[in-house]
Short mmCIF file of C-alpha atoms and ligand atoms in Angstrom, two decimals:
data_model
loop_
_atom_site.label_atom_id
_atom_site.label_comp_id
_atom_site.label_asym_id
_atom_site.label_seq_id
_atom_site.Cartn_x
_atom_site.Cartn_y
_atom_site.Cartn_z
CA MET G 1 115.02 106.38 70.22
CA ILE G 2 114.21 102.75 69.57
CA CYS G 3 110.95 101.75 71.19
CA GLY G 4 111.69 98.05 70.80
CA MET G 5 108.18 97.32 69.56
CA ALA G 6 107.51 96.31 65.97
CA GLU G 7 104.25 98.23 66.01
CA VAL G 8 105.90 101.57 66.83
CA SER G 9 108.49 101.88 64.13
CA ALA G 10 109.29 105.57 64.25
CA ARG G 11 109.77 107.81 67.25
CA SER G 12 106.22 108.50 68.38
CA ASN G 13 104.86 111.68 69.90
CA LYS G 14 102.64 109.44 72.01
CA VAL G 15 104.83 108.14 74.75
CA ILE G 16 104.63 106.31 78.06
CA PHE G 17 107.70 106.59 80.25
CA SER G 18 107.89 103.94 82.92
CA PHE G 19 110.10 105.24 85.76
CA PHE G 20 111.44 102.33 87.70
CA GLY G 21 113.87 102.27 90.62
CA PRO G 22 114.15 101.69 94.37
CA PRO G 23 111.94 103.62 96.78
CA GLY G 24 113.61 106.95 97.53
CA SER G 25 115.62 107.14 94.29
CA GLY G 26 113.84 110.38 93.40
CA LYS G 27 111.71 109.06 90.52
CA GLY G 28 108.64 110.75 92.03
CA THR G 29 110.41 114.12 92.24
CA LEU G 30 111.63 113.75 88.66
CA ALA G 31 108.13 112.84 87.48
CA GLU G 32 106.68 115.88 89.26
CA GLN G 33 109.20 118.17 87.59
CA ALA G 34 108.41 116.64 84.20
CA ARG G 35 104.73 117.27 84.89
CA GLU G 36 105.24 120.91 85.86
CA GLU G 37 107.81 121.88 83.26
CA LEU G 38 107.16 119.55 80.33
CA GLY G 39 103.43 118.91 80.61
CA PHE G 40 103.53 115.16 81.26
CA SER G 41 100.60 113.45 82.96
CA VAL G 42 101.93 111.45 85.88
CA LEU G 43 100.54 108.32 87.46
CA SER G 44 101.79 107.52 90.96
CA LEU G 45 100.04 104.35 92.00
CA GLY G 46 101.43 104.87 95.51
CA ASN G 47 99.47 108.15 95.65
CA VAL G 48 96.38 106.50 94.20
CA CYS G 49 96.59 103.76 96.86
CA ARG G 50 97.11 106.26 99.68
CA ALA G 51 94.16 108.36 98.47
CA HIS G 52 91.87 105.29 98.50
CA ILE G 53 93.14 104.37 101.97
CA ALA G 54 92.53 107.90 103.30
CA GLN G 55 88.99 107.87 101.90
CA GLN G 56 88.43 104.48 103.59
CA THR G 57 86.76 103.07 100.48
CA GLU G 58 86.22 99.32 100.22
CA LEU G 59 89.19 99.19 97.85
CA GLY G 60 91.17 101.38 100.27
CA VAL G 61 90.71 98.87 103.10
CA ARG G 62 92.02 96.10 100.80
CA LEU G 63 94.96 98.21 99.63
CA SER G 64 95.95 99.28 103.15
CA GLU G 65 96.82 95.67 104.06
CA TYR G 66 99.67 95.81 101.55
CA VAL G 67 100.74 99.46 101.59
CA GLN G 68 101.03 99.70 105.36
CA ARG G 69 103.19 96.58 105.51
CA GLY G 70 105.44 97.84 102.72
CA GLU G 71 104.33 95.01 100.42
CA LEU G 72 103.37 95.23 96.79
CA VAL G 73 99.67 95.30 95.91
CA PRO G 74 98.70 92.17 93.87
CA ASP G 75 99.62 92.51 90.21
CA GLY G 76 96.13 92.09 88.74
CA LEU G 77 94.66 94.79 90.97
CA ILE G 78 97.44 97.33 90.42
CA VAL G 79 97.36 96.81 86.63
CA GLU G 80 93.61 97.48 86.61
CA LEU G 81 94.18 100.75 88.50
CA ALA G 82 96.90 101.74 86.01
CA LYS G 83 94.76 100.92 82.94
CA GLU G 84 91.81 102.86 84.35
CA TRP G 85 93.96 105.94 84.92
CA PHE G 86 95.70 105.64 81.54
CA LEU G 87 92.45 105.43 79.57
CA LYS G 88 91.19 108.60 81.25
CA GLN G 89 94.44 110.52 80.75
CA ILE G 90 94.99 109.77 77.09
CA LYS G 91 91.81 111.62 76.23
CA THR G 92 93.71 114.82 76.96
CA SER G 93 97.40 113.92 77.01
CA ASN G 94 99.86 112.29 74.60
CA LYS G 95 102.72 111.89 77.04
CA VAL G 96 102.49 110.13 80.33
CA ILE G 97 104.82 108.97 83.07
CA PHE G 98 104.20 105.92 85.23
CA ASP G 99 106.03 106.59 88.47
CA GLY G 100 106.99 103.14 89.77
CA PHE G 101 104.91 101.04 87.41
CA PRO G 102 105.30 98.30 86.19
CA ARG G 103 107.24 97.06 89.21
CA THR G 104 107.08 93.34 88.57
CA LYS G 105 107.49 91.13 85.53
CA ARG G 106 103.81 90.14 85.71
CA GLN G 107 102.68 93.79 85.79
CA ALA G 108 104.81 94.50 82.71
CA GLU G 109 103.45 91.45 80.89
CA LEU G 110 99.83 92.29 81.66
CA PHE G 111 100.13 95.99 80.88
CA LEU G 112 102.17 95.62 77.67
CA MET G 113 99.91 92.89 76.34
CA TRP G 114 96.91 95.14 76.90
CA GLN G 115 98.63 98.28 75.60
CA ARG G 116 99.77 96.58 72.39
CA GLN G 117 96.17 95.74 71.64
CA GLU G 118 94.38 98.83 72.90
CA CYS G 119 96.85 101.68 72.34
CA PRO G 120 99.62 100.39 70.00
CA ASP G 121 100.47 103.92 68.84
CA TYR G 122 102.09 104.67 72.23
CA CYS G 123 105.82 104.16 72.55
CA PHE G 124 106.60 102.50 75.89
CA ARG G 125 110.01 103.50 77.26
CA VAL G 126 111.65 102.32 80.47
CA ILE G 127 113.84 104.62 82.56
CA LEU G 128 115.71 103.00 85.44
CA VAL G 129 116.46 105.57 88.18
CA GLU G 130 119.31 104.05 90.20
CA LEU G 131 120.66 104.85 93.68
CA ALA G 132 122.80 102.87 96.16
CA GLU G 133 121.01 101.34 99.16
CA ASP G 134 122.78 103.40 101.88
CA ASP G 135 121.74 106.62 100.17
CA ILE G 136 118.17 105.37 99.88
CA VAL G 137 117.81 104.78 103.63
CA LYS G 138 119.25 108.24 104.35
CA ARG G 139 116.90 109.87 101.87
CA LEU G 140 113.76 108.10 103.02
CA ALA G 141 114.47 108.78 106.67
CA GLY G 142 114.66 112.47 105.76
CA ARG G 143 111.56 112.61 103.59
CA ARG G 144 108.35 114.45 104.38
CA VAL G 145 105.25 114.80 102.26
CA CYS G 146 102.34 117.20 101.96
CA SER G 147 99.37 115.94 104.00
CA GLN G 148 96.85 117.13 101.37
CA LYS G 149 95.81 113.92 99.56
CA ALA G 150 95.38 115.64 96.21
CA CYS G 151 98.93 117.11 96.42
CA GLN G 152 101.35 114.75 98.23
CA SER G 153 104.40 116.82 97.20
CA VAL G 154 107.68 115.46 98.60
CA TYR G 155 110.20 117.47 100.67
CA SER G 156 113.51 116.77 102.34
CA LYS G 157 113.71 117.31 106.12
CA VAL G 158 116.86 119.38 105.62
CA TYR G 159 114.75 122.31 104.39
CA GLU G 160 113.11 122.59 107.84
CA GLN G 161 109.78 123.74 106.50
CA ASP G 162 106.42 122.74 107.96
CA THR G 163 104.04 123.63 105.16
CA CYS G 164 103.78 122.78 101.47
CA CYS G 165 104.95 125.45 98.99
CA ARG G 166 102.25 124.42 96.51
CA CYS G 167 99.10 124.24 98.64
CA CYS G 168 100.18 125.47 102.14
CA SER G 169 99.00 122.26 103.86
CA PRO G 170 101.09 120.88 106.76
CA LEU G 171 103.89 118.41 105.94
CA THR G 172 103.90 114.96 107.48
CA THR G 173 105.93 111.71 107.41
CA ARG G 174 104.52 108.91 105.28
CA GLU G 175 103.50 105.87 107.32
CA ASP G 176 105.41 103.60 104.97
CA ASP G 177 108.58 105.69 105.40
CA GLN G 178 108.97 104.32 108.98
CA GLU G 179 112.33 102.56 109.15
CA GLU G 180 110.97 99.02 109.46
CA VAL G 181 108.61 99.44 106.51
CA VAL G 182 111.36 101.06 104.41
CA ARG G 183 113.62 98.09 105.10
CA GLN G 184 110.86 95.69 104.07
CA ARG G 185 110.30 97.65 100.81
CA LEU G 186 114.05 97.58 100.12
CA ARG G 187 114.28 93.85 100.88
CA LEU G 188 111.67 93.12 98.25
CA TYR G 189 113.08 95.44 95.58
CA PRO G 190 116.09 93.49 94.15
CA ALA G 191 114.10 90.36 93.35
CA TYR G 192 111.37 92.33 91.57
CA ARG G 193 113.95 94.46 89.77
CA ASP G 194 115.96 91.51 88.51
CA SER G 195 113.02 89.58 87.12
CA LEU G 196 111.58 92.72 85.52
CA LEU G 197 114.90 93.59 83.88
CA ASP G 198 115.27 89.97 82.69
CA TYR G 199 111.83 90.23 81.16
CA TYR G 200 112.61 93.48 79.32
CA ARG G 201 115.82 91.91 78.04
CA ALA G 202 113.91 88.84 76.84
CA ILE G 203 111.41 90.92 74.85
CA GLY G 204 114.10 93.26 73.48
CA LYS G 205 112.87 96.32 75.35
CA PRO G 206 115.73 98.79 75.93
CA VAL G 207 116.16 100.07 79.50
CA GLU G 208 117.61 103.58 79.73
CA THR G 209 119.35 104.40 83.03
CA ILE G 210 119.85 107.56 85.08
CA ILE G 211 122.32 107.06 87.93
CA VAL G 212 121.31 109.73 90.44
CA GLU G 213 124.24 109.31 92.82
CA ASN G 214 125.97 112.70 93.29
CA LEU G 215 123.45 114.45 91.04
CA ASN G 216 121.19 117.24 92.26
CA ILE G 217 117.55 117.55 91.17
CA SER G 218 118.25 119.82 88.22
CA GLN G 219 121.04 117.54 86.94
CA VAL G 220 118.71 114.55 87.11
CA PHE G 221 116.09 116.55 85.24
CA SER G 222 118.64 117.55 82.57
CA ALA G 223 119.60 113.89 82.14
CA PHE G 224 115.95 113.05 81.54
CA LYS G 225 115.43 115.93 79.10
CA ALA G 226 118.43 114.71 77.11
CA MET G 227 116.56 111.42 76.59
CA LEU G 228 113.52 113.05 74.98
P1 AMP L 301 105.41 104.39 96.31
O1 AMP L 301 104.69 105.64 96.69
O2 AMP L 301 105.64 104.29 94.84
O3 AMP L 301 106.68 104.18 97.13
O4 AMP L 301 104.43 103.16 96.66
C1 AMP L 301 103.92 102.98 97.97
C2 AMP L 301 103.20 101.65 98.05
O5 AMP L 301 102.12 101.60 97.10
C3 AMP L 301 104.05 100.44 97.71
O6 AMP L 301 104.85 100.00 98.82
C4 AMP L 301 102.97 99.41 97.33
O7 AMP L 301 102.30 98.91 98.48
C5 AMP L 301 101.98 100.28 96.55
N1 AMP L 301 102.36 100.33 95.12
C6 AMP L 301 102.73 101.43 94.40
N2 AMP L 301 103.03 101.11 93.13
C7 AMP L 301 102.88 99.76 93.04
C8 AMP L 301 103.06 98.81 92.00
N3 AMP L 301 103.46 99.15 90.76
N4 AMP L 301 102.82 97.51 92.29
C9 AMP L 301 102.38 97.10 93.49
N5 AMP L 301 102.20 97.94 94.53
C10 AMP L 301 102.44 99.26 94.31
#
């Protein structure tokens, strides 16, 4: 696999996968499976934000303004959260997944500039997880999550279960999965996606794609494993 970075010439065993795609495309579920079955460390900045909000920290109050409106958290702030998490994780893990980060061109610029200087031995790979808009709305409307902040596992409503299989906590609907907020998140997505993809093209970073339409979870997981 070509990393597209001069400083990582051969395929590295130190890897950062950036999963990128619309809300509801299943990138979080795929990341979770990669964590459980392949030992990846996974960063979900959405989960980090929600945990801060639930703890009502000073940062949480700031973050809630954006998350609850379905807007993106400012680039500088979200990149700092990602760097902080990454530096902790790489003490114990060589392979990490960023679930939904970078999401904007500026986030990618800031993170890659920093990573090239601080951790150039990591190969940064981008996986675009694609799904059509109609399917996204259906999926998000049917999504429930574990209410335990440390868990936040995702379930589909079709399974009609009320508790989490992993930690037995009750399931709930995410506040930002309300229809109006979902629509706002989807409205913002294409503009961010296009400028991010333009940026990757400009710097010669390959973008690998998994089209999840008509694929079940294990097929999506197989497609990812084939990329390793
Ligand atoms: P998610 O759980 O990935 O759907 O993210 C939920 C919310 O967290 C988003 O709507 C944003 O408010 C915030 N968030 C998560 N990741 C990012 C990011 N990379 N950039 C900015 N905001 C983010």
